[in-house]
PDB file of C-alpha atoms in Angstrom:
ATOM      1  CA  MET A 297     -60.905 -64.633  49.008  1.00 74.00           C
ATOM      2  CA  GLU A 298     -59.056 -61.845  47.230  1.00 84.00           C
ATOM      3  CA  LEU A 299     -60.272 -60.818  43.782  1.00 85.00           C
ATOM      4  CA  ARG A 300     -56.729 -60.293  42.517  1.00 88.00           C
ATOM      5  CA  ASN A 301     -55.937 -63.937  43.294  1.00 87.00           C
ATOM      6  CA  LEU A 302     -58.917 -65.047  41.208  1.00 87.00           C
ATOM      7  CA  ILE A 303     -57.817 -62.788  38.342  1.00 89.00           C
ATOM      8  CA  THR A 304     -54.318 -64.300  38.506  1.00 91.00           C
ATOM      9  CA  PHE A 305     -55.842 -67.794  38.577  1.00 90.00           C
ATOM     10  CA  ILE A 306     -57.863 -67.059  35.410  1.00 91.00           C
ATOM     11  CA  HIS A 307     -54.759 -65.844  33.586  1.00 91.00           C
ATOM     12  CA  VAL A 308     -52.707 -68.921  34.558  1.00 90.00           C
ATOM     13  CA  ALA A 309     -55.597 -71.208  33.570  1.00 89.00           C
ATOM     14  CA  GLU A 310     -56.062 -69.547  30.157  1.00 87.00           C
ATOM     15  CA  LEU A 311     -52.372 -69.182  29.319  1.00 88.00           C
ATOM     16  CA  GLY A 312     -51.274 -72.504  30.821  1.00 87.00           C
ATOM     17  CA  SER A 313     -48.199 -70.865  32.293  1.00 89.00           C
ATOM     18  CA  PHE A 314     -47.205 -69.041  35.465  1.00 90.00           C
ATOM     19  CA  THR A 315     -44.535 -67.142  33.513  1.00 89.00           C
ATOM     20  CA  LYS A 316     -46.901 -65.948  30.778  1.00 90.00           C
ATOM     21  CA  ALA A 317     -49.493 -64.927  33.352  1.00 89.00           C
ATOM     22  CA  ALA A 318     -46.865 -62.943  35.260  1.00 91.00           C
ATOM     23  CA  ASP A 319     -45.773 -61.148  32.067  1.00 91.00           C
ATOM     24  CA  GLN A 320     -49.338 -60.271  31.119  1.00 88.00           C
ATOM     25  CA  LEU A 321     -50.256 -59.068  34.616  1.00 89.00           C
ATOM     26  CA  GLY A 322     -46.996 -57.217  35.228  1.00 91.00           C
ATOM     27  CA  TYR A 323     -46.122 -59.384  38.245  1.00 91.00           C
ATOM     28  CA  SER A 324     -43.042 -61.405  39.107  1.00 91.00           C
ATOM     29  CA  GLN A 325     -43.386 -65.164  38.735  1.00 88.00           C
ATOM     30  CA  SER A 326     -42.935 -65.562  42.497  1.00 91.00           C
ATOM     31  CA  THR A 327     -45.911 -63.256  43.081  1.00 92.00           C
ATOM     32  CA  VAL A 328     -48.107 -65.340  40.776  1.00 89.00           C
ATOM     33  CA  SER A 329     -46.987 -68.558  42.518  1.00 90.00           C
ATOM     34  CA  PHE A 330     -47.697 -67.030  45.931  1.00 91.00           C
ATOM     35  CA  GLN A 331     -51.193 -65.870  44.910  1.00 91.00           C
ATOM     36  CA  ILE A 332     -52.102 -69.302  43.524  1.00 90.00           C
ATOM     37  CA  LYS A 333     -50.753 -70.940  46.706  1.00 91.00           C
ATOM     38  CA  GLN A 334     -52.886 -68.568  48.803  1.00 90.00           C
ATOM     39  CA  LEU A 335     -55.956 -69.489  46.767  1.00 89.00           C
ATOM     40  CA  GLU A 336     -55.268 -73.221  47.038  1.00 88.00           C
ATOM     41  CA  GLU A 337     -54.771 -72.985  50.813  1.00 89.00           C
ATOM     42  CA  GLU A 338     -57.940 -70.944  51.222  1.00 89.00           C
ATOM     43  CA  LEU A 339     -60.008 -73.390  49.168  1.00 89.00           C
ATOM     44  CA  GLY A 340     -58.281 -76.464  50.563  1.00 90.00           C
ATOM     45  CA  CYS A 341     -57.631 -78.097  47.203  1.00 91.00           C
ATOM     46  CA  LEU A 342     -54.995 -78.312  44.470  1.00 91.00           C
ATOM     47  CA  LEU A 343     -55.886 -76.165  41.431  1.00 90.00           C
ATOM     48  CA  PHE A 344     -52.947 -76.959  39.146  1.00 90.00           C
ATOM     49  CA  GLU A 345     -50.778 -79.992  38.491  1.00 88.00           C
ATOM     50  CA  ARG A 346     -47.165 -78.971  37.970  1.00 83.00           C
ATOM     51  CA  ILE A 347     -45.253 -81.722  36.158  1.00 79.00           C
ATOM     52  CA  ASN A 348     -41.993 -81.242  34.209  1.00 75.00           C
ATOM     53  CA  HIS A 349     -42.518 -77.488  33.779  1.00 75.00           C
ATOM     54  CA  THR A 350     -46.081 -77.991  32.501  1.00 81.00           C
ATOM     55  CA  VAL A 351     -49.132 -76.538  34.226  1.00 86.00           C
ATOM     56  CA  ASN A 352     -52.518 -78.246  33.920  1.00 89.00           C
ATOM     57  CA  LEU A 353     -55.795 -77.607  35.702  1.00 90.00           C
ATOM     58  CA  THR A 354     -57.016 -80.239  38.141  1.00 91.00           C
ATOM     59  CA  GLN A 355     -60.698 -81.184  38.164  1.00 90.00           C
ATOM     60  CA  ARG A 356     -61.305 -78.664  40.961  1.00 89.00           C
ATOM     61  CA  GLY A 357     -59.365 -76.119  38.950  1.00 88.00           C
ATOM     62  CA  HIS A 358     -61.656 -76.617  35.954  1.00 89.00           C
ATOM     63  CA  GLU A 359     -64.666 -76.102  38.217  1.00 88.00           C
ATOM     64  CA  LEU A 360     -63.227 -72.905  39.665  1.00 90.00           C
ATOM     65  CA  VAL A 361     -62.678 -71.329  36.217  1.00 87.00           C
ATOM     66  CA  PHE A 362     -66.456 -71.002  35.726  1.00 85.00           C
ATOM     67  CA  TYR A 363     -67.039 -69.444  39.142  1.00 85.00           C
ATOM     68  CA  ALA A 364     -63.995 -67.162  38.880  1.00 86.00           C
ATOM     69  CA  HIS A 365     -65.276 -65.724  35.592  1.00 85.00           C
ATOM     70  CA  LYS A 366     -68.701 -65.200  37.167  1.00 82.00           C
ATOM     71  CA  ILE A 367     -67.238 -63.364  40.171  1.00 85.00           C
ATOM     72  CA  CYS A 368     -65.048 -61.122  38.015  1.00 81.00           C
ATOM     73  CA  THR A 369     -67.930 -60.403  35.645  1.00 78.00           C
ATOM     74  CA  LEU A 370     -70.287 -59.431  38.476  1.00 77.00           C
ATOM     75  CA  THR A 371     -67.558 -57.272  40.049  1.00 79.00           C
ATOM     76  CA  ASP A 372     -66.916 -55.421  36.786  1.00 75.00           C
ATOM     77  CA  GLU A 373     -70.647 -54.982  36.227  1.00 70.00           C
ATOM     78  CA  PHE A 374     -71.086 -53.544  39.723  1.00 74.00           C
ATOM     79  CA  LYS A 375     -68.194 -51.125  39.222  1.00 71.00           C
ATOM     80  CA  GLU A 376     -69.656 -49.907  35.946  1.00 67.00           C
ATOM     81  CA  ASN A 377     -73.096 -49.412  37.470  1.00 66.00           C
ATOM     82  CA  LEU A 378     -71.499 -47.233  40.150  1.00 63.00           C
ATOM     83  CA  GLU A 379     -70.118 -44.867  37.555  1.00 61.00           C
ATOM     84  CA  GLN A 380     -72.312 -41.854  36.973  1.00 51.00           C
ATOM     85  CA  GLU A 381     -70.390 -40.445  34.013  1.00 52.00           C
ATOM     86  CA  LYS A 382     -72.491 -39.691  30.968  1.00 56.00           C
ATOM     87  CA  GLU A 383     -69.623 -40.361  28.584  1.00 67.00           C
ATOM     88  CA  LEU A 384     -68.897 -43.990  27.792  1.00 79.00           C
ATOM     89  CA  LYS A 385     -65.328 -45.005  28.539  1.00 84.00           C
ATOM     90  CA  GLY A 386     -63.429 -48.177  27.809  1.00 87.00           C
ATOM     91  CA  HIS A 387     -60.874 -49.949  25.656  1.00 91.00           C
ATOM     92  CA  ILE A 388     -61.921 -52.422  22.949  1.00 93.00           C
ATOM     93  CA  HIS A 389     -59.667 -54.920  21.165  1.00 94.00           C
ATOM     94  CA  ILE A 390     -61.090 -56.199  17.875  1.00 95.00           C
ATOM     95  CA  VAL A 391     -59.350 -58.727  15.618  1.00 94.00           C
ATOM     96  CA  THR A 392     -60.254 -58.949  11.924  1.00 92.00           C
ATOM     97  CA  PRO A 393     -58.835 -59.930   8.527  1.00 88.00           C
ATOM     98  CA  ASP A 394     -56.736 -57.251   6.805  1.00 85.00           C
ATOM     99  CA  SER A 395     -59.509 -56.314   4.359  1.00 82.00           C
ATOM    100  CA  VAL A 396     -62.081 -55.719   7.101  1.00 86.00           C
ATOM    101  CA  CYS A 397     -59.608 -53.723   9.175  1.00 85.00           C
ATOM    102  CA  ASP A 398     -58.737 -51.438   6.244  1.00 80.00           C
ATOM    103  CA  ASP A 399     -62.399 -50.936   5.381  1.00 82.00           C
ATOM    104  CA  MET A 400     -63.564 -50.224   8.936  1.00 87.00           C
ATOM    105  CA  ILE A 401     -60.778 -47.775   9.732  1.00 87.00           C
ATOM    106  CA  SER A 402     -61.028 -45.811   6.488  1.00 83.00           C
ATOM    107  CA  ARG A 403     -64.823 -45.734   6.382  1.00 85.00           C
ATOM    108  CA  ASP A 404     -66.158 -45.807   9.949  1.00 86.00           C
ATOM    109  CA  TYR A 405     -63.544 -45.084  12.600  1.00 90.00           C
ATOM    110  CA  ILE A 406     -63.667 -41.270  12.503  1.00 92.00           C
ATOM    111  CA  ASP A 407     -67.447 -41.339  12.817  1.00 92.00           C
ATOM    112  CA  PHE A 408     -67.265 -43.773  15.747  1.00 92.00           C
ATOM    113  CA  HIS A 409     -64.639 -41.666  17.512  1.00 93.00           C
ATOM    114  CA  LYS A 410     -66.744 -38.512  17.146  1.00 92.00           C
ATOM    115  CA  LYS A 411     -69.762 -40.263  18.655  1.00 91.00           C
ATOM    116  CA  PHE A 412     -67.877 -42.086  21.421  1.00 92.00           C
ATOM    117  CA  PRO A 413     -64.590 -40.254  22.118  1.00 92.00           C
ATOM    118  CA  GLY A 414     -64.147 -42.019  25.464  1.00 91.00           C
ATOM    119  CA  ILE A 415     -63.868 -45.470  23.858  1.00 92.00           C
ATOM    120  CA  SER A 416     -60.415 -46.361  22.557  1.00 93.00           C
ATOM    121  CA  VAL A 417     -60.078 -49.138  19.981  1.00 94.00           C
ATOM    122  CA  LYS A 418     -57.200 -51.462  19.150  1.00 94.00           C
ATOM    123  CA  PHE A 419     -57.332 -53.200  15.756  1.00 93.00           C
ATOM    124  CA  THR A 420     -55.320 -56.379  15.169  1.00 92.00           C
ATOM    125  CA  THR A 421     -55.315 -58.483  12.007  1.00 89.00           C
ATOM    126  CA  ALA A 422     -55.024 -62.261  12.116  1.00 89.00           C
ATOM    127  CA  ASP A 423     -56.107 -65.536  10.538  1.00 89.00           C
ATOM    128  CA  THR A 424     -59.354 -67.123  11.735  1.00 91.00           C
ATOM    129  CA  SER A 425     -57.695 -69.839  13.855  1.00 90.00           C
ATOM    130  CA  VAL A 426     -55.562 -67.227  15.621  1.00 92.00           C
ATOM    131  CA  MET A 427     -58.663 -65.102  16.256  1.00 93.00           C
ATOM    132  CA  PHE A 428     -60.417 -67.923  18.096  1.00 93.00           C
ATOM    133  CA  ASP A 429     -57.285 -68.653  20.095  1.00 91.00           C
ATOM    134  CA  MET A 430     -57.190 -64.999  21.162  1.00 91.00           C
ATOM    135  CA  LEU A 431     -60.852 -65.170  22.226  1.00 92.00           C
ATOM    136  CA  ASP A 432     -60.117 -68.302  24.258  1.00 89.00           C
ATOM    137  CA  HIS A 433     -57.285 -66.520  26.086  1.00 87.00           C
ATOM    138  CA  ASN A 434     -59.232 -63.262  26.537  1.00 86.00           C
ATOM    139  CA  GLU A 435     -56.688 -61.439  24.372  1.00 88.00           C
ATOM    140  CA  ALA A 436     -59.469 -60.119  22.102  1.00 92.00           C
ATOM    141  CA  ASP A 437     -62.892 -58.730  23.000  1.00 93.00           C
ATOM    142  CA  VAL A 438     -64.543 -59.452  19.678  1.00 95.00           C
ATOM    143  CA  ILE A 439     -63.601 -60.796  16.236  1.00 95.00           C
ATOM    144  CA  ILE A 440     -64.915 -60.569  12.680  1.00 94.00           C
ATOM    145  CA  THR A 441     -64.264 -63.584  10.465  1.00 93.00           C
ATOM    146  CA  LEU A 442     -64.480 -63.966   6.679  1.00 90.00           C
ATOM    147  CA  ASP A 443     -64.418 -67.724   6.361  1.00 91.00           C
ATOM    148  CA  SER A 444     -66.589 -70.810   6.147  1.00 89.00           C
ATOM    149  CA  HIS A 445     -69.455 -70.822   8.640  1.00 91.00           C
ATOM    150  CA  SER A 446     -68.229 -71.273  12.223  1.00 87.00           C
ATOM    151  CA  TYR A 447     -70.205 -72.474  15.214  1.00 88.00           C
ATOM    152  CA  ASN A 448     -69.001 -73.513  18.646  1.00 89.00           C
ATOM    153  CA  LYS A 449     -70.873 -73.613  21.942  1.00 90.00           C
ATOM    154  CA  ASP A 450     -68.093 -71.543  23.552  1.00 90.00           C
ATOM    155  CA  TYR A 451     -68.785 -68.533  21.312  1.00 94.00           C
ATOM    156  CA  VAL A 452     -71.659 -66.137  20.747  1.00 93.00           C
ATOM    157  CA  ILE A 453     -72.412 -65.196  17.141  1.00 94.00           C
ATOM    158  CA  VAL A 454     -73.570 -61.613  17.556  1.00 94.00           C
ATOM    159  CA  LYS A 455     -74.334 -61.191  13.860  1.00 94.00           C
ATOM    160  CA  GLU A 456     -73.649 -63.125  10.684  1.00 93.00           C
ATOM    161  CA  GLU A 457     -74.434 -63.008   6.992  1.00 92.00           C
ATOM    162  CA  PRO A 458     -73.280 -64.754   3.811  1.00 92.00           C
ATOM    163  CA  LEU A 459     -70.651 -62.726   2.004  1.00 88.00           C
ATOM    164  CA  SER A 460     -70.880 -61.898  -1.683  1.00 90.00           C
ATOM    165  CA  MET A 461     -67.644 -62.787  -3.518  1.00 91.00           C
ATOM    166  CA  HIS A 462     -66.565 -62.493  -7.171  1.00 94.00           C
ATOM    167  CA  PHE A 463     -63.663 -63.145  -9.467  1.00 95.00           C
ATOM    168  CA  VAL A 464     -62.500 -59.707 -10.591  1.00 95.00           C
ATOM    169  CA  ALA A 465     -60.373 -58.391 -13.426  1.00 95.00           C
ATOM    170  CA  ASN A 466     -59.540 -55.175 -15.251  1.00 95.00           C
ATOM    171  CA  SER A 467     -62.562 -53.831 -17.151  1.00 93.00           C
ATOM    172  CA  ASN A 468     -60.600 -54.248 -20.387  1.00 92.00           C
ATOM    173  CA  SER A 469     -59.993 -57.934 -19.725  1.00 92.00           C
ATOM    174  CA  GLU A 470     -60.826 -60.391 -22.501  1.00 92.00           C
ATOM    175  CA  PHE A 471     -63.190 -62.071 -20.001  1.00 93.00           C
ATOM    176  CA  ALA A 472     -65.037 -58.881 -19.056  1.00 91.00           C
ATOM    177  CA  LYS A 473     -68.109 -59.372 -21.268  1.00 89.00           C
ATOM    178  CA  ARG A 474     -68.088 -63.141 -21.540  1.00 92.00           C
ATOM    179  CA  LYS A 475     -70.943 -65.126 -20.014  1.00 93.00           C
ATOM    180  CA  ASN A 476     -70.900 -68.512 -18.291  1.00 93.00           C
ATOM    181  CA  ILE A 477     -67.137 -68.618 -17.819  1.00 94.00           C
ATOM    182  CA  SER A 478     -65.703 -71.843 -16.424  1.00 94.00           C
ATOM    183  CA  ILE A 479     -62.976 -71.824 -13.801  1.00 94.00           C
ATOM    184  CA  HIS A 480     -60.981 -73.868 -16.328  1.00 94.00           C
ATOM    185  CA  ASP A 481     -61.030 -70.840 -18.663  1.00 94.00           C
ATOM    186  CA  ILE A 482     -59.195 -68.617 -16.179  1.00 94.00           C
ATOM    187  CA  ILE A 483     -57.209 -71.104 -14.095  1.00 94.00           C
ATOM    188  CA  ASP A 484     -53.963 -70.280 -15.933  1.00 93.00           C
ATOM    189  CA  GLU A 485     -54.410 -66.500 -15.780  1.00 94.00           C
ATOM    190  CA  PRO A 486     -51.991 -64.543 -13.533  1.00 96.00           C
ATOM    191  CA  PHE A 487     -53.750 -64.472 -10.135  1.00 95.00           C
ATOM    192  CA  ILE A 488     -53.123 -62.181  -7.181  1.00 95.00           C
ATOM    193  CA  LEU A 489     -54.530 -63.736  -4.009  1.00 93.00           C
ATOM    194  CA  THR A 490     -54.575 -63.117  -0.297  1.00 89.00           C
ATOM    195  CA  GLU A 491     -52.185 -65.182   1.785  1.00 84.00           C
ATOM    196  CA  TYR A 492     -52.275 -68.978   1.610  1.00 82.00           C
ATOM    197  CA  GLY A 493     -54.248 -70.821   4.292  1.00 78.00           C
ATOM    198  CA  GLN A 494     -56.065 -67.766   5.605  1.00 80.00           C
ATOM    199  CA  GLY A 495     -59.791 -66.983   5.713  1.00 84.00           C
ATOM    200  CA  TYR A 496     -61.654 -67.061   2.417  1.00 89.00           C
ATOM    201  CA  ARG A 497     -58.433 -67.948   0.553  1.00 90.00           C
ATOM    202  CA  LYS A 498     -58.426 -71.237   2.468  1.00 90.00           C
ATOM    203  CA  VAL A 499     -62.061 -71.923   1.491  1.00 90.00           C
ATOM    204  CA  PHE A 500     -61.295 -70.965  -2.114  1.00 92.00           C
ATOM    205  CA  ASP A 501     -58.348 -73.384  -2.322  1.00 92.00           C
ATOM    206  CA  ARG A 502     -60.452 -76.136  -0.781  1.00 91.00           C
ATOM    207  CA  GLU A 503     -63.139 -75.725  -3.465  1.00 92.00           C
ATOM    208  CA  LEU A 504     -60.489 -75.796  -6.180  1.00 93.00           C
ATOM    209  CA  ALA A 505     -59.090 -79.006  -4.725  1.00 93.00           C
ATOM    210  CA  LYS A 506     -62.521 -80.628  -5.032  1.00 92.00           C
ATOM    211  CA  LYS A 507     -62.158 -80.102  -8.779  1.00 92.00           C
ATOM    212  CA  SER A 508     -58.550 -81.335  -8.711  1.00 94.00           C
ATOM    213  CA  LEU A 509     -57.408 -77.805  -9.529  1.00 93.00           C
ATOM    214  CA  GLU A 510     -54.783 -75.537  -8.039  1.00 91.00           C
ATOM    215  CA  ILE A 511     -53.796 -71.931  -8.632  1.00 91.00           C
ATOM    216  CA  SER A 512     -50.215 -70.763  -8.232  1.00 90.00           C
ATOM    217  CA  PRO A 513     -50.611 -67.004  -7.805  1.00 93.00           C
ATOM    218  CA  VAL A 514     -48.012 -64.622  -9.166  1.00 95.00           C
ATOM    219  CA  LEU A 515     -48.416 -62.591  -5.975  1.00 94.00           C
ATOM    220  CA  GLU A 516     -49.771 -63.290  -2.485  1.00 92.00           C
ATOM    221  CA  ILE A 517     -50.451 -60.354  -0.172  1.00 89.00           C
ATOM    222  CA  GLY A 518     -52.867 -59.582   2.652  1.00 84.00           C
ATOM    223  CA  ARG A 519     -53.478 -55.988   1.535  1.00 87.00           C
ATOM    224  CA  THR A 520     -56.632 -56.081  -0.585  1.00 89.00           C
ATOM    225  CA  ASP A 521     -56.261 -52.388  -1.396  1.00 89.00           C
ATOM    226  CA  MET A 522     -52.993 -53.214  -3.143  1.00 92.00           C
ATOM    227  CA  ILE A 523     -54.573 -56.176  -4.929  1.00 93.00           C
ATOM    228  CA  THR A 524     -57.396 -54.052  -6.386  1.00 93.00           C
ATOM    229  CA  SER A 525     -54.959 -51.345  -7.415  1.00 93.00           C
ATOM    230  CA  LEU A 526     -52.692 -53.795  -9.213  1.00 95.00           C
ATOM    231  CA  ILE A 527     -55.560 -55.537 -10.994  1.00 94.00           C
ATOM    232  CA  ALA A 528     -56.889 -52.188 -12.218  1.00 93.00           C
ATOM    233  CA  GLN A 529     -53.519 -51.579 -13.904  1.00 93.00           C
ATOM    234  CA  SER A 530     -52.866 -55.045 -15.343  1.00 92.00           C
ATOM    235  CA  ASP A 531     -54.244 -58.242 -16.853  1.00 92.00           C
ATOM    236  CA  MET A 532     -54.267 -60.021 -13.478  1.00 94.00           C
ATOM    237  CA  VAL A 533     -57.250 -61.710 -11.822  1.00 95.00           C
ATOM    238  CA  SER A 534     -58.308 -62.157  -8.201  1.00 95.00           C
ATOM    239  CA  PHE A 535     -61.085 -63.514  -5.987  1.00 94.00           C
ATOM    240  CA  LEU A 536     -62.297 -60.935  -3.485  1.00 93.00           C
ATOM    241  CA  PRO A 537     -65.286 -59.885  -1.351  1.00 91.00           C
ATOM    242  CA  ASP A 538     -67.616 -57.388  -2.986  1.00 91.00           C
ATOM    243  CA  PHE A 539     -67.188 -54.826  -0.199  1.00 88.00           C
ATOM    244  CA  VAL A 540     -63.533 -54.560  -1.273  1.00 90.00           C
ATOM    245  CA  THR A 541     -64.202 -54.260  -5.016  1.00 92.00           C
ATOM    246  CA  LYS A 542     -67.603 -52.555  -5.246  1.00 92.00           C
ATOM    247  CA  SER A 543     -66.325 -48.975  -5.625  1.00 91.00           C
ATOM    248  CA  PHE A 544     -63.799 -50.063  -8.294  1.00 93.00           C
ATOM    249  CA  VAL A 545     -66.511 -51.851 -10.277  1.00 94.00           C
ATOM    250  CA  GLU A 546     -68.835 -48.851 -10.004  1.00 94.00           C
ATOM    251  CA  SER A 547     -66.075 -46.531 -11.249  1.00 94.00           C
ATOM    252  CA  GLY A 548     -65.370 -48.853 -14.188  1.00 93.00           C
ATOM    253  CA  ASP A 549     -61.834 -49.793 -13.168  1.00 93.00           C
ATOM    254  CA  LEU A 550     -62.708 -53.424 -12.421  1.00 95.00           C
ATOM    255  CA  CYS A 551     -65.383 -55.873 -13.503  1.00 95.00           C
ATOM    256  CA  TYR A 552     -66.912 -59.020 -12.059  1.00 95.00           C
ATOM    257  CA  LEU A 553     -66.312 -62.174 -14.078  1.00 95.00           C
ATOM    258  CA  ASP A 554     -69.270 -64.453 -14.737  1.00 94.00           C
ATOM    259  CA  VAL A 555     -67.665 -67.643 -13.420  1.00 94.00           C
ATOM    260  CA  CYS A 556     -70.518 -70.127 -13.174  1.00 92.00           C
ATOM    261  CA  ASP A 557     -68.999 -73.348 -11.842  1.00 91.00           C
ATOM    262  CA  MET A 558     -67.463 -72.332  -8.492  1.00 89.00           C
ATOM    263  CA  ASN A 559     -69.900 -72.601  -5.581  1.00 85.00           C
ATOM    264  CA  ILE A 560     -68.019 -70.905  -2.746  1.00 88.00           C
ATOM    265  CA  GLU A 561     -69.846 -70.022   0.476  1.00 88.00           C
ATOM    266  CA  ILE A 562     -68.135 -67.427   2.660  1.00 90.00           C
ATOM    267  CA  TRP A 563     -69.632 -66.018   5.863  1.00 92.00           C
ATOM    268  CA  LYS A 564     -68.999 -62.779   7.676  1.00 93.00           C
ATOM    269  CA  GLN A 565     -69.403 -63.361  11.424  1.00 94.00           C
ATOM    270  CA  LEU A 566     -69.147 -61.044  14.429  1.00 95.00           C
ATOM    271  CA  ILE A 567     -68.213 -63.260  17.377  1.00 95.00           C
ATOM    272  CA  CYS A 568     -67.357 -62.944  21.063  1.00 94.00           C
ATOM    273  CA  HIS A 569     -66.681 -65.525  23.777  1.00 92.00           C
ATOM    274  CA  LYS A 570     -69.687 -66.709  25.788  1.00 89.00           C
ATOM    275  CA  ASN A 571     -67.904 -65.810  29.038  1.00 85.00           C
ATOM    276  CA  LYS A 572     -66.994 -62.292  27.899  1.00 85.00           C
ATOM    277  CA  TRP A 573     -68.556 -59.628  30.082  1.00 82.00           C
ATOM    278  CA  MET A 574     -70.569 -57.174  28.005  1.00 83.00           C
ATOM    279  CA  SER A 575     -69.498 -53.770  29.307  1.00 85.00           C
ATOM    280  CA  LYS A 576     -71.508 -50.790  28.097  1.00 86.00           C
ATOM    281  CA  SER A 577     -68.603 -49.679  25.902  1.00 89.00           C
ATOM    282  CA  LEU A 578     -68.227 -53.139  24.304  1.00 91.00           C
ATOM    283  CA  LYS A 579     -71.982 -53.435  23.766  1.00 91.00           C
ATOM    284  CA  THR A 580     -72.017 -49.965  22.159  1.00 92.00           C
ATOM    285  CA  PHE A 581     -69.079 -50.857  19.907  1.00 93.00           C
ATOM    286  CA  MET A 582     -70.662 -54.091  18.713  1.00 93.00           C
ATOM    287  CA  ASP A 583     -74.021 -52.413  18.083  1.00 93.00           C
ATOM    288  CA  TYR A 584     -72.180 -49.850  15.961  1.00 93.00           C
ATOM    289  CA  ILE A 585     -70.426 -52.584  13.961  1.00 92.00           C
ATOM    290  CA  VAL A 586     -73.704 -54.404  13.357  1.00 92.00           C
ATOM    291  CA  GLU A 587     -75.291 -51.196  12.073  1.00 91.00           C
ATOM    292  CA  LYS A 588     -72.384 -50.208   9.826  1.00 88.00           C
ATOM    293  CA  GLU A 589     -70.851 -53.515   8.716  1.00 85.00           C
ATOM    294  CA  PHE A 590     -73.852 -55.792   8.214  1.00 86.00           C
ATOM    295  CA  SER A 591     -76.760 -55.515   5.810  1.00 73.00           C
ATOM    296  CA  SER A 592     -79.446 -55.894   8.475  1.00 56.00           C
ATOM    297  CA  LYS A 593     -79.492 -54.798  12.081  1.00 46.00           C
ATOM    298  CA  SER A 594     -79.050 -57.143  15.041  1.00 45.00           C
ATOM    299  CA  VAL A 595     -78.257 -56.236  18.628  1.00 44.00           C
ATOM    300  CA  LEU A 596     -76.764 -58.557  21.221  1.00 47.00           C
ATOM    301  CA  ASN A 597     -79.307 -59.221  23.961  1.00 44.00           C
TER     302      ASN A 597
END
């Protein structure tokens, strides 16, 4: 049984398409079809049902996915153990919300690169649902979510913690020194919010809906650095994580509003797929994130 045929099988199974698998692997579609046919003949069973241009796993195909991942994982682990290089090498793909990406790159990336120059990193930003889809299709190694608490048996939560969030405004705002503010007091203020339906914005809108309230922001944008800058220069209001606004509050440009009747629980979670092989470079990268991005240390066992 050829390893490359198993790798092709995994890609077809995860992408649900011979064409997509061929594009991702750099093969022709005929090559992918031939490799799957070889595998089916060798195993003596049908792995995919091909009906009206759709591709679905058979029962035997579903069973093979587990074993194929195991074989590929053990092969990769063996190859890595053969390497005697002192320097860690590898490529990591992490998917995060815009705010986390901006923060990690500006604050931590240079330090990480100096410590581990052999590990290259690709950052992608996406909504939570897209992140999980990318994990399911092995298009991302690890994700960081800022959303309601997520749990699924298919994923490993490497580290998690509740995220501190506040309504923020210019320090000269009329609400700056007021106590026990109600959401009704600020609901009609000009709001700048992150994009609709994504991450903590989605949770925020859901909590508003429970009170039969809705905010129509004057501006929606994923760039939290732009949001904080605009608020510091205007009478606008926003709802943001503290790690985004902390430095602005400390410098006196922004202030936290004492809104007392919005109970919004947001979680920061570092997640990978349960079938993801933990290479030394990926393990090192995630340990670094846990140390730098979370309030208390936790290492994946």
